[in-house]
CSV table of C-alpha atoms in Angstrom, one decimal:
chain,number,residue,atom,x,y,z
A,258,MET,CA,6.7,45.7,-5.0
A,259,SER,CA,9.3,43.3,-5.4
A,260,THR,CA,10.0,41.2,-2.6
A,261,GLU,CA,13.9,42.6,-2.7
A,262,GLU,CA,12.2,45.8,-3.1
A,263,GLU,CA,10.4,45.2,0.4
A,264,ILE,CA,13.9,44.7,2.1
A,265,ALA,CA,15.3,47.5,0.6
A,266,ILE,CA,13.3,49.6,1.4
A,267,ALA,CA,13.0,48.0,5.1
A,268,GLY,CA,16.8,48.0,5.2
A,269,GLY,CA,16.6,50.9,7.4
A,270,THR,CA,13.8,50.1,9.8
A,271,PRO,CA,14.2,47.1,11.9
A,272,MET,CA,11.3,45.3,11.0
A,273,ILE,CA,8.7,42.8,13.4
A,274,PRO,CA,9.8,39.2,13.2
A,275,ASP,CA,6.5,37.8,10.8
A,276,GLN,CA,7.1,41.1,8.7
A,277,ARG,CA,10.8,39.4,8.0
A,278,ARG,CA,8.9,35.8,8.0
A,279,GLU,CA,7.0,36.7,5.5
A,280,LEU,CA,9.2,38.0,3.2
A,281,MET,CA,11.9,34.7,3.9
A,282,LEU,CA,8.6,32.9,2.6
A,283,ARG,CA,8.7,34.6,-0.8
A,284,GLN,CA,12.4,34.7,-0.9
A,285,LEU,CA,11.9,31.0,-0.6
A,286,ARG,CA,9.7,30.3,-3.4
A,287,LYS,CA,11.1,31.6,-5.7
A,288,HIS,CA,14.6,29.7,-4.3
A,289,GLN,CA,13.3,27.0,-3.1
A,290,VAL,CA,16.7,26.5,-0.8
A,291,LEU,CA,18.3,29.2,0.6
A,292,SER,CA,21.8,28.9,2.6
A,293,VAL,CA,21.9,31.0,5.7
A,294,HIS,CA,23.9,33.3,5.3
A,295,GLN,CA,22.4,34.1,2.1
A,296,LEU,CA,19.3,34.9,4.3
A,297,MET,CA,21.3,37.0,7.1
A,298,GLU,CA,22.3,39.1,4.3
A,299,MET,CA,19.4,39.9,2.5
A,300,PHE,CA,17.9,40.7,5.9
A,301,ASP,CA,20.4,42.1,7.3
A,302,CYS,CA,19.7,39.7,10.6
A,303,SER,CA,22.3,37.3,12.7
A,304,HIS,CA,22.9,34.0,12.7
A,305,MET,CA,20.9,33.7,15.9
A,306,THR,CA,17.6,35.4,14.7
A,307,ILE,CA,17.9,33.9,10.9
A,308,ARG,CA,17.5,30.4,13.2
A,309,ARG,CA,15.3,31.3,15.4
A,310,ASP,CA,12.5,32.2,12.1
A,311,ILE,CA,13.5,29.5,9.7
A,312,ALA,CA,12.5,27.2,13.5
A,313,VAL,CA,8.9,28.7,13.5
A,314,LEU,CA,8.4,28.2,9.8
A,315,GLU,CA,9.2,24.4,11.2
A,316,GLN,CA,6.9,24.8,13.2
A,317,GLU,CA,4.4,26.0,11.0
A,318,GLY,CA,5.0,23.4,8.4
A,319,ARG,CA,5.7,26.5,5.3
A,320,ALA,CA,9.8,25.7,6.2
A,321,TYR,CA,12.4,23.1,6.7
A,322,SER,CA,15.7,22.9,7.8
A,323,VAL,CA,18.5,21.5,5.6
A,324,THR,CA,22.2,21.7,6.2
A,325,GLY,CA,22.8,25.1,7.0
A,326,GLY,CA,19.7,26.7,5.5
A,327,VAL,CA,16.1,26.2,5.0
A,328,ARG,CA,13.8,24.8,2.2
A,329,ILE,CA,10.3,25.7,1.6
A,330,ALA,CA,8.0,23.2,1.8
A,331,SER,CA,6.4,22.0,-1.7
A,332,GLN,CA,3.2,20.0,-2.4
A,333,VAL,CA,3.4,16.1,-4.5
A,334,HIS,CA,1.2,16.1,-6.7
A,335,SER,CA,1.8,12.7,-8.1
A,336,GLU,CA,4.4,9.7,-7.7
A,337,PRO,CA,6.5,8.5,-9.7
A,338,SER,CA,6.4,5.2,-11.1
A,339,HIS,CA,7.6,2.3,-8.8
A,340,GLN,CA,10.8,1.7,-11.8
A,341,SER,CA,11.8,5.5,-10.8
A,342,LYS,CA,11.8,4.5,-6.8
A,343,ALA,CA,13.4,1.2,-7.4
A,344,VAL,CA,17.2,2.7,-7.3
A,345,VAL,CA,16.4,6.2,-6.3
A,346,GLU,CA,18.4,6.4,-2.7
A,347,LEU,CA,18.7,2.2,-2.5
A,348,PRO,CA,21.3,2.6,0.4
A,349,HIS,CA,19.2,4.5,2.5
A,350,LYS,CA,16.8,2.2,2.2
A,351,GLN,CA,18.3,-1.2,3.0
A,352,GLY,CA,19.8,0.3,5.7
A,353,MET,CA,16.4,1.4,7.2
A,354,ALA,CA,15.1,-2.3,6.1
A,355,ARG,CA,17.9,-3.7,8.5
A,356,LEU,CA,16.4,-1.3,11.3
A,357,ALA,CA,12.8,-3.1,10.5
A,358,ALA,CA,14.6,-6.4,10.8
A,359,GLY,CA,15.6,-5.9,14.0
A,360,LEU,CA,10.8,-5.7,14.7
A,361,LEU,CA,10.8,-9.1,13.0
A,362,HIS,CA,10.7,-12.9,14.4
A,363,PRO,CA,10.1,-15.6,13.2
A,364,ASP,CA,6.3,-16.7,13.3
A,365,MET,CA,4.1,-13.7,12.3
A,366,THR,CA,1.9,-12.0,10.5
A,367,ILE,CA,3.2,-8.5,9.1
A,368,TYR,CA,1.4,-6.2,6.1
A,369,LEU,CA,4.2,-4.4,3.6
A,370,ASP,CA,2.4,-1.6,2.5
A,371,ALA,CA,3.1,-0.7,-1.2
A,372,GLY,CA,6.2,1.5,-2.4
A,373,THR,CA,10.5,0.9,-2.8
A,374,SER,CA,11.8,1.2,0.8
A,375,THR,CA,9.3,-2.0,2.3
A,376,LEU,CA,9.8,-3.6,-0.7
A,377,GLU,CA,13.9,-3.8,0.6
A,378,ILE,CA,12.3,-5.6,3.9
A,379,VAL,CA,11.4,-8.4,2.0
A,380,PRO,CA,15.2,-10.0,2.7
A,381,HIS,CA,15.3,-9.7,5.9
A,382,ILE,CA,11.8,-12.0,6.3
A,383,VAL,CA,12.6,-14.5,3.7
A,384,ALA,CA,15.7,-15.7,6.2
A,385,LEU,CA,12.5,-16.6,9.1
A,386,SER,CA,10.2,-19.1,9.4
A,387,GLY,CA,6.9,-19.0,9.3
A,388,MET,CA,6.0,-15.9,8.4
A,389,THR,CA,3.1,-14.2,6.3
A,390,VAL,CA,3.7,-11.1,4.3
A,391,VAL,CA,-0.4,-9.4,3.9
A,392,THR,CA,0.2,-7.3,1.2
A,393,ASN,CA,-0.9,-4.4,-1.5
A,394,ASP,CA,2.2,-4.2,-3.8
A,395,PHE,CA,3.0,-6.9,-6.5
A,396,GLY,CA,7.1,-6.0,-6.0
A,397,VAL,CA,6.2,-7.9,-2.9
A,398,VAL,CA,4.1,-10.7,-3.9
A,399,ASN,CA,7.2,-10.9,-7.0
A,400,ALA,CA,9.5,-10.7,-4.5
A,401,LEU,CA,8.7,-13.7,-2.6
A,402,ALA,CA,6.8,-16.5,-5.1
A,403,ASP,CA,10.0,-18.6,-4.2
A,404,ALA,CA,9.8,-18.3,-0.9
A,405,ALA,CA,7.1,-21.3,-0.8
A,406,HIS,CA,7.6,-21.2,2.9
A,407,VAL,CA,6.6,-17.3,3.6
A,408,ASP,CA,2.6,-17.8,3.2
A,409,VAL,CA,1.3,-14.4,1.3
A,410,ILE,CA,-2.0,-13.2,0.8
A,411,HIS,CA,-2.2,-10.1,-1.9
A,412,THR,CA,-5.7,-7.4,-1.0
A,413,GLY,CA,-6.9,-7.2,-4.5
A,414,GLY,CA,-8.6,-4.4,-5.6
A,415,LEU,CA,-8.1,-1.6,-8.1
A,416,LEU,CA,-4.2,-2.1,-10.3
A,417,ASP,CA,-2.6,1.4,-10.2
A,418,HIS,CA,-0.5,1.0,-12.7
A,419,PRO,CA,2.2,3.1,-12.0
A,420,ASN,CA,2.9,1.9,-8.6
A,421,ARG,CA,2.2,-2.1,-9.4
A,422,SER,CA,0.0,-1.8,-6.3
A,423,SER,CA,-4.2,-2.4,-5.7
A,424,VAL,CA,-5.9,0.5,-4.2
A,425,GLY,CA,-9.1,1.3,-3.2
A,426,GLY,CA,-12.4,0.0,-1.7
A,427,LEU,CA,-11.8,-3.4,-2.7
A,428,ALA,CA,-8.4,-3.8,-1.7
A,429,ALA,CA,-8.9,-2.3,2.3
A,430,ALA,CA,-11.7,-4.2,2.7
A,431,THR,CA,-9.2,-7.8,2.9
A,432,LEU,CA,-7.4,-5.9,5.1
A,433,ARG,CA,-10.0,-5.1,7.6
A,434,GLN,CA,-11.0,-8.5,7.3
A,435,LEU,CA,-7.1,-9.5,8.3
A,436,ALA,CA,-5.0,-8.8,11.5
A,437,THR,CA,-1.4,-8.2,11.6
A,438,ASP,CA,1.0,-8.1,14.1
A,439,VAL,CA,3.2,-5.0,12.3
A,440,ALA,CA,1.9,-2.6,9.4
A,441,PHE,CA,5.6,-1.1,7.9
A,442,MET,CA,3.8,1.0,5.5
A,443,SER,CA,5.9,3.3,3.3
A,444,THR,CA,4.4,7.5,2.2
A,445,SER,CA,5.1,9.5,-0.7
A,446,SER,CA,5.5,12.8,2.0
A,447,TRP,CA,5.3,13.2,5.2
A,448,ASP,CA,5.9,15.9,8.5
A,449,LEU,CA,5.2,16.9,12.5
A,450,GLN,CA,2.5,18.8,11.1
A,451,ARG,CA,0.8,17.2,8.3
A,452,GLY,CA,1.3,13.7,9.5
A,453,THR,CA,1.5,11.2,6.3
A,454,THR,CA,-0.4,12.4,3.5
A,455,THR,CA,-0.6,11.2,-0.7
A,456,PRO,CA,-1.8,12.5,-3.9
A,457,SER,CA,-3.6,10.1,-4.3
A,458,ALA,CA,-7.5,9.6,-2.5
A,459,LEU,CA,-7.6,5.6,-3.8
A,460,LYS,CA,-4.5,5.4,-1.2
A,461,VAL,CA,-6.5,7.1,1.8
A,462,GLU,CA,-8.6,4.2,2.5
A,463,VAL,CA,-6.1,1.4,1.8
A,464,LYS,CA,-3.5,2.5,4.2
A,465,GLN,CA,-6.0,3.7,6.7
A,466,ALA,CA,-7.5,0.2,7.1
A,467,ALA,CA,-4.0,-1.4,7.2
A,468,MET,CA,-2.7,1.0,10.7
A,469,GLN,CA,-6.1,-0.4,11.9
A,470,SER,CA,-5.7,-3.5,11.9
A,471,ALA,CA,-2.2,-4.1,12.9
A,472,SER,CA,-0.9,-4.3,16.6
A,473,GLN,CA,2.1,-2.4,15.6
A,474,THR,CA,2.7,0.3,13.6
A,475,VAL,CA,5.7,1.5,11.4
A,476,LEU,CA,6.5,4.4,8.9
A,477,ILE,CA,9.2,3.5,7.6
A,478,ALA,CA,10.3,7.0,4.7
A,479,THR,CA,13.6,8.4,4.1
A,480,SER,CA,14.3,11.6,4.8
A,481,SER,CA,14.5,13.3,1.5
A,482,LYS,CA,10.6,12.7,1.6
A,483,TYR,CA,9.9,14.7,4.7
A,484,GLY,CA,8.6,18.3,4.9
A,485,THR,CA,7.0,17.8,1.3
A,486,PHE,CA,2.9,16.9,1.7
A,487,GLY,CA,-0.1,15.6,-1.5
A,488,MET,CA,-3.4,16.7,-0.4
A,489,TYR,CA,-5.0,13.3,1.1
A,490,LYS,CA,-3.8,12.8,4.9
A,491,VAL,CA,-3.7,9.3,5.4
A,492,ALA,CA,-2.2,9.6,9.9
A,493,GLY,CA,-0.4,11.9,12.0
A,494,LEU,CA,2.6,11.2,12.8
A,495,GLU,CA,1.8,9.9,16.3
A,496,GLN,CA,-0.4,7.0,15.3
A,497,PHE,CA,3.2,5.4,14.6
A,498,ASP,CA,5.0,3.4,17.4
A,499,THR,CA,8.0,3.4,15.2
A,500,ILE,CA,9.4,6.0,12.6
A,501,ILE,CA,12.3,5.3,10.8
A,502,THR,CA,14.3,7.1,8.4
A,503,ASP,CA,17.9,8.1,8.2
A,504,ALA,CA,20.2,10.1,9.5
A,505,ALA,CA,20.0,12.8,6.9
A,506,LEU,CA,17.1,13.6,8.8
A,507,ALA,CA,17.4,17.3,10.0
A,508,GLU,CA,17.9,17.8,13.8
A,509,ALA,CA,14.6,20.2,14.0
A,510,ALA,CA,12.6,17.0,13.2
A,511,ALA,CA,13.7,15.0,14.4
A,512,ASP,CA,13.7,15.9,18.3
A,513,GLY,CA,10.1,16.7,17.5
A,514,ILE,CA,9.3,13.3,16.7
A,515,ARG,CA,11.3,11.7,20.1
A,516,LYS,CA,9.0,14.6,22.0
A,517,GLN,CA,6.2,12.6,20.6
A,518,ARG,CA,7.6,9.7,22.5
A,519,ILE,CA,7.2,7.9,18.8
A,520,GLU,CA,10.7,5.9,18.5
A,521,LEU,CA,12.7,6.6,16.0
A,522,LEU,CA,15.4,4.3,14.5
A,523,LEU,CA,18.2,6.8,12.2
A,524,ALA,CA,19.9,3.8,9.6
A,525,PRO,CA,23.3,5.4,8.8
A,526,VAL,CA,23.8,7.2,5.6
A,527,GLY,CA,27.9,7.5,4.8
A,528,GLY,CA,28.8,6.7,8.6
A,529,ARG,CA,26.3,9.3,9.6
A,530,SER,CA,24.7,8.3,12.2
A,531,LYS,CA,22.8,10.4,15.2
Protein backbone atom coordinates (compact mmCIF):
# COMPACT_ATOMS: atom_id res chain seq x y z
CA MET A 1 0.00 0.00 0.00
CA SER A 2 1.36 3.43 -0.93
CA THR A 3 1.77 6.26 1.56
CA GLU A 4 -0.92 8.22 -0.29
CA GLU A 5 -3.35 5.30 0.12
CA GLU A 6 -2.54 5.02 3.82
CA ILE A 7 -3.22 8.73 4.28
CA ALA A 8 -6.49 8.44 2.34
CA ILE A 9 -7.66 5.44 4.39
CA ALA A 10 -6.81 7.24 7.60
CA GLY A 11 -8.63 10.32 6.38
CA GLY A 12 -11.82 9.45 8.19
CA THR A 13 -10.05 8.35 11.37
CA PRO A 14 -7.90 10.59 13.56
CA MET A 15 -4.25 9.49 13.42
CA ILE A 16 -2.13 9.24 16.49
CA PRO A 17 0.88 11.60 16.29
CA ASP A 18 3.46 8.81 15.84
CA GLN A 19 1.52 7.37 12.92
CA ARG A 20 1.18 10.76 11.26
CA ARG A 21 4.89 11.51 11.67
CA GLU A 22 5.89 8.15 10.16
CA LEU A 23 3.70 8.84 7.13
CA MET A 24 5.14 12.35 6.96
CA LEU A 25 8.66 10.88 6.86
CA ARG A 26 7.69 8.55 4.03
CA GLN A 27 6.46 11.54 2.03
CA LEU A 28 9.68 13.41 2.79
CA ARG A 29 11.79 10.46 1.62
CA LYS A 30 9.89 10.61 -1.64
CA HIS A 31 9.88 14.40 -2.15
CA GLN A 32 12.90 15.50 -0.01
CA VAL A 33 11.25 18.85 0.85
CA LEU A 34 7.60 19.68 1.61
CA SER A 35 5.92 22.92 2.61
CA VAL A 36 3.84 23.25 5.77
CA HIS A 37 0.83 24.02 3.55
CA GLN A 38 1.30 20.78 1.59
CA LEU A 39 1.48 18.77 4.82
CA MET A 40 -1.62 20.50 6.20
CA GLU A 41 -3.53 19.44 3.08
CA MET A 42 -2.13 15.89 3.09
CA PHE A 43 -3.02 15.20 6.70
CA ASP A 44 -5.95 17.59 7.14
CA CYS A 45 -4.21 19.12 10.17
CA SER A 46 -3.75 22.59 11.54
CA HIS A 47 -0.62 24.64 11.03
CA MET A 48 0.18 24.24 14.74
CA THR A 49 -0.10 20.44 14.58
CA ILE A 50 2.23 20.18 11.59
CA ARG A 51 4.75 22.53 13.20
CA ARG A 52 4.62 20.42 16.36
CA ASP A 53 5.29 17.27 14.31
CA ILE A 54 8.21 18.94 12.53
CA ALA A 55 9.68 19.97 15.89
CA VAL A 56 9.56 16.35 17.10
CA LEU A 57 11.19 15.04 13.92
CA GLU A 58 13.85 17.71 14.26
CA GLN A 59 14.59 16.72 17.85
CA GLU A 60 15.00 13.13 16.65
CA GLY A 61 17.38 14.22 13.88
CA ARG A 62 15.15 12.77 11.15
CA ALA A 63 14.03 15.99 9.46
CA TYR A 64 14.86 19.70 9.61
CA SER A 65 12.99 22.98 9.35
CA VAL A 66 13.47 25.17 6.33
CA THR A 67 11.71 28.44 5.56
CA GLY A 68 8.04 27.57 5.16
CA GLY A 69 8.50 23.83 5.41
CA VAL A 70 10.66 20.83 6.26
CA ARG A 71 13.27 18.64 4.56
CA ILE A 72 14.45 15.12 5.20
CA ALA A 73 17.80 14.54 6.92
CA SER A 74 20.18 13.30 4.22
CA GLN A 75 23.38 11.29 4.37
CA VAL A 76 26.54 12.56 2.69
CA HIS A 77 28.36 9.67 0.98
CA SER A 78 31.23 11.68 -0.48
CA GLU A 79 32.55 15.22 -0.40
CA PRO A 80 32.78 17.53 -3.42
CA SER A 81 36.22 18.49 -4.67
CA HIS A 82 38.06 21.59 -3.48
CA GLN A 83 37.60 23.16 -6.91
CA SER A 84 33.83 22.67 -6.93
CA LYS A 85 33.45 24.00 -3.37
CA ALA A 86 35.60 27.08 -3.90
CA VAL A 87 32.89 29.22 -5.52
CA VAL A 88 29.85 27.82 -3.69
CA GLU A 89 28.28 30.26 -1.20
CA LEU A 90 31.39 32.43 -1.34
CA PRO A 91 29.71 35.56 0.14
CA HIS A 92 28.49 33.45 3.09
CA LYS A 93 32.00 32.10 3.67
CA GLN A 94 33.53 35.57 3.48
CA GLY A 95 30.99 36.84 6.02
CA MET A 96 31.80 33.97 8.36
CA ALA A 97 35.52 34.66 7.95
CA ARG A 98 34.96 38.26 9.07
CA LEU A 99 33.35 36.93 12.25
CA ALA A 100 36.24 34.51 12.73
CA ALA A 101 38.64 37.45 12.45
CA GLY A 102 37.13 38.84 15.64
CA LEU A 103 38.62 35.87 17.51
CA LEU A 104 42.14 36.61 16.27
CA HIS A 105 44.88 38.79 17.69
CA PRO A 106 48.62 39.12 17.03
CA ASP A 107 51.06 36.41 18.16
CA MET A 108 48.62 33.50 17.97
CA THR A 109 49.15 29.93 16.82
CA ILE A 110 46.03 28.74 15.02
CA TYR A 111 44.95 25.61 13.21
CA LEU A 112 43.05 25.90 9.93
CA ASP A 113 41.27 22.69 9.03
CA ALA A 114 41.05 21.82 5.34
CA GLY A 115 38.15 23.56 3.66
CA THR A 116 37.08 26.54 1.60
CA SER A 117 35.41 28.25 4.59
CA THR A 118 38.63 28.19 6.61
CA LEU A 119 40.58 29.34 3.55
CA GLU A 120 38.66 32.63 3.64
CA ILE A 121 40.18 33.38 7.07
CA VAL A 122 43.67 33.63 5.55
CA PRO A 123 43.48 37.35 4.53
CA HIS A 124 42.58 38.26 8.11
CA ILE A 125 45.57 36.30 9.43
CA VAL A 126 47.94 38.01 6.99
CA ALA A 127 46.87 41.39 8.39
CA LEU A 128 48.29 40.47 11.82
CA SER A 129 51.85 40.13 13.11
CA GLY A 130 53.51 37.20 14.84
CA MET A 131 51.07 34.60 13.52
CA THR A 132 51.73 30.88 13.16
CA VAL A 133 49.37 28.75 11.10
CA VAL A 134 49.16 24.97 11.36
CA THR A 135 47.14 23.29 8.62
CA ASN A 136 46.58 20.11 6.64
CA ASP A 137 45.29 22.11 3.66
CA PHE A 138 47.56 22.73 0.67
CA GLY A 139 45.28 25.57 -0.44
CA VAL A 140 46.00 27.39 2.83
CA VAL A 141 49.76 26.79 2.41
CA ASN A 142 49.62 28.15 -1.13
CA ALA A 143 47.65 31.23 -0.02
CA LEU A 144 50.28 31.96 2.65
CA ALA A 145 53.33 31.21 0.49
CA ASP A 146 54.11 34.89 -0.11
CA ALA A 147 53.30 36.00 3.46
CA ALA A 148 56.85 35.74 4.82
CA HIS A 149 55.80 37.22 8.17
CA VAL A 150 53.50 34.24 8.87
CA ASP A 151 55.04 30.96 10.04
CA VAL A 152 53.35 27.99 8.39
CA ILE A 153 53.44 24.35 9.50
CA HIS A 154 51.89 21.67 7.30
CA THR A 155 50.95 18.41 8.97
CA GLY A 156 52.13 16.11 6.20
CA GLY A 157 50.30 12.83 5.77
CA LEU A 158 48.39 10.98 3.08
CA LEU A 159 47.22 13.22 0.25
CA ASP A 160 43.46 13.47 -0.28
CA HIS A 161 43.63 14.46 -3.94
CA PRO A 162 40.09 15.88 -4.49
CA ASN A 163 40.27 18.03 -1.35
CA ARG A 164 43.95 18.98 -1.66
CA SER A 165 44.62 18.14 1.96
CA SER A 166 46.44 15.62 4.14
CA VAL A 167 44.61 12.93 6.10
CA GLY A 168 45.40 9.80 8.09
CA GLY A 169 47.60 8.81 11.01
CA LEU A 170 50.75 10.76 10.09
CA ALA A 171 48.86 14.06 9.92
CA ALA A 172 47.16 13.29 13.24
CA ALA A 173 50.51 12.37 14.85
CA THR A 174 51.94 15.76 13.87
CA LEU A 175 49.01 17.57 15.44
CA ARG A 176 49.39 15.66 18.72
CA GLN A 177 52.89 17.13 19.04
CA LEU A 178 51.65 20.71 18.75
CA ALA A 179 49.59 23.11 20.85
CA THR A 180 47.44 25.79 19.24
CA ASP A 181 45.45 28.71 20.61
CA VAL A 182 42.44 28.23 18.34
CA ALA A 183 41.39 25.47 15.94
CA PHE A 184 39.02 26.55 13.18
CA MET A 185 37.30 23.33 12.14
CA SER A 186 35.40 22.68 8.93
CA THR A 187 32.79 20.00 8.26
CA SER A 188 30.81 18.60 5.36
CA SER A 189 27.82 17.81 7.59
CA TRP A 190 26.50 18.78 11.01
CA ASP A 191 23.44 18.86 13.23
CA LEU A 192 22.45 18.99 16.89
CA GLN A 193 21.85 15.28 17.28
CA ARG A 194 24.89 13.85 15.49
CA GLY A 195 27.35 16.71 15.84
CA THR A 196 29.95 17.00 13.08
CA THR A 197 30.33 14.00 10.80
CA THR A 198 32.23 12.99 7.67
CA PRO A 199 31.99 10.29 5.01
CA SER A 200 35.79 9.85 5.22
CA ALA A 201 37.24 7.63 7.97
CA LEU A 202 40.72 9.03 7.26
CA LYS A 203 39.63 12.55 8.26
CA VAL A 204 38.26 11.64 11.69
CA GLU A 205 41.58 11.11 13.48
CA VAL A 206 43.05 14.32 12.04
CA LYS A 207 40.10 16.46 13.06
CA GLN A 208 39.93 14.98 16.55
CA ALA A 209 43.69 15.48 17.08
CA ALA A 210 43.40 19.12 15.96
CA MET A 211 40.58 19.76 18.43
CA GLN A 212 42.38 18.06 21.30
CA SER A 213 45.51 20.15 20.69
CA ALA A 214 43.67 23.49 20.78
CA SER A 215 42.81 25.73 23.72
CA GLN A 216 39.70 26.92 21.87
CA THR A 217 37.71 25.12 19.17
CA VAL A 218 35.57 26.88 16.58
CA LEU A 219 33.30 25.21 14.03
CA ILE A 220 32.92 27.23 10.84
CA ALA A 221 30.34 25.84 8.41
CA THR A 222 27.54 27.14 6.20
CA SER A 223 23.95 26.50 7.22
CA SER A 224 23.36 24.54 3.99
CA LYS A 225 25.38 21.68 5.51
CA TYR A 226 23.15 21.56 8.58
CA GLY A 227 20.82 18.57 8.67
CA THR A 228 23.13 16.31 6.65
CA PHE A 229 25.30 13.57 8.10
CA GLY A 230 28.21 11.32 7.18
CA MET A 231 28.98 7.80 8.34
CA TYR A 232 31.72 8.76 10.80
CA LYS A 233 31.27 11.02 13.81
CA VAL A 234 33.98 13.56 14.57
CA ALA A 235 32.64 15.51 17.57
CA GLY A 236 29.47 16.55 19.35
CA LEU A 237 28.55 20.21 18.99
CA GLU A 238 29.05 20.61 22.74
CA GLN A 239 32.79 20.09 22.14
CA PHE A 240 32.99 23.43 20.33
CA ASP A 241 33.37 26.72 22.17
CA THR A 242 32.01 28.70 19.23
CA ILE A 243 30.02 27.93 16.08
CA ILE A 244 30.21 30.33 13.14
CA THR A 245 27.61 29.92 10.41
CA ASP A 246 25.27 32.13 8.39
CA ALA A 247 21.93 33.70 9.27
CA ALA A 248 20.02 31.28 7.03
CA LEU A 249 20.32 28.68 9.81
CA ALA A 250 16.84 27.54 10.91
CA GLU A 251 15.63 29.21 14.10
CA ALA A 252 15.07 25.84 15.78
CA ALA A 253 18.69 24.88 15.15
CA ALA A 254 19.97 28.22 16.42
CA ASP A 255 17.87 27.92 19.58
CA GLY A 256 19.13 24.38 20.19
CA ILE A 257 22.75 25.48 19.87
CA ARG A 258 22.27 28.38 22.27
CA LYS A 259 20.58 26.08 24.80
CA GLN A 260 23.81 24.09 24.90
CA ARG A 261 25.59 27.33 25.90
CA ILE A 262 27.70 27.35 22.77
CA GLU A 263 28.57 30.79 21.42
CA LEU A 264 26.78 31.16 18.07
CA LEU A 265 27.94 33.77 15.55
CA LEU A 266 25.74 34.30 12.49
CA ALA A 267 26.99 36.04 9.37
CA PRO A 268 24.33 38.17 7.63
CA VAL A 269 22.96 36.74 4.37
CA GLY A 270 21.60 39.19 1.81
CA GLY A 271 20.94 41.78 4.50
CA ARG A 272 19.35 39.18 6.75
CA SER A 273 20.68 38.70 10.28
CA LYS A 274 19.45 37.21 13.56
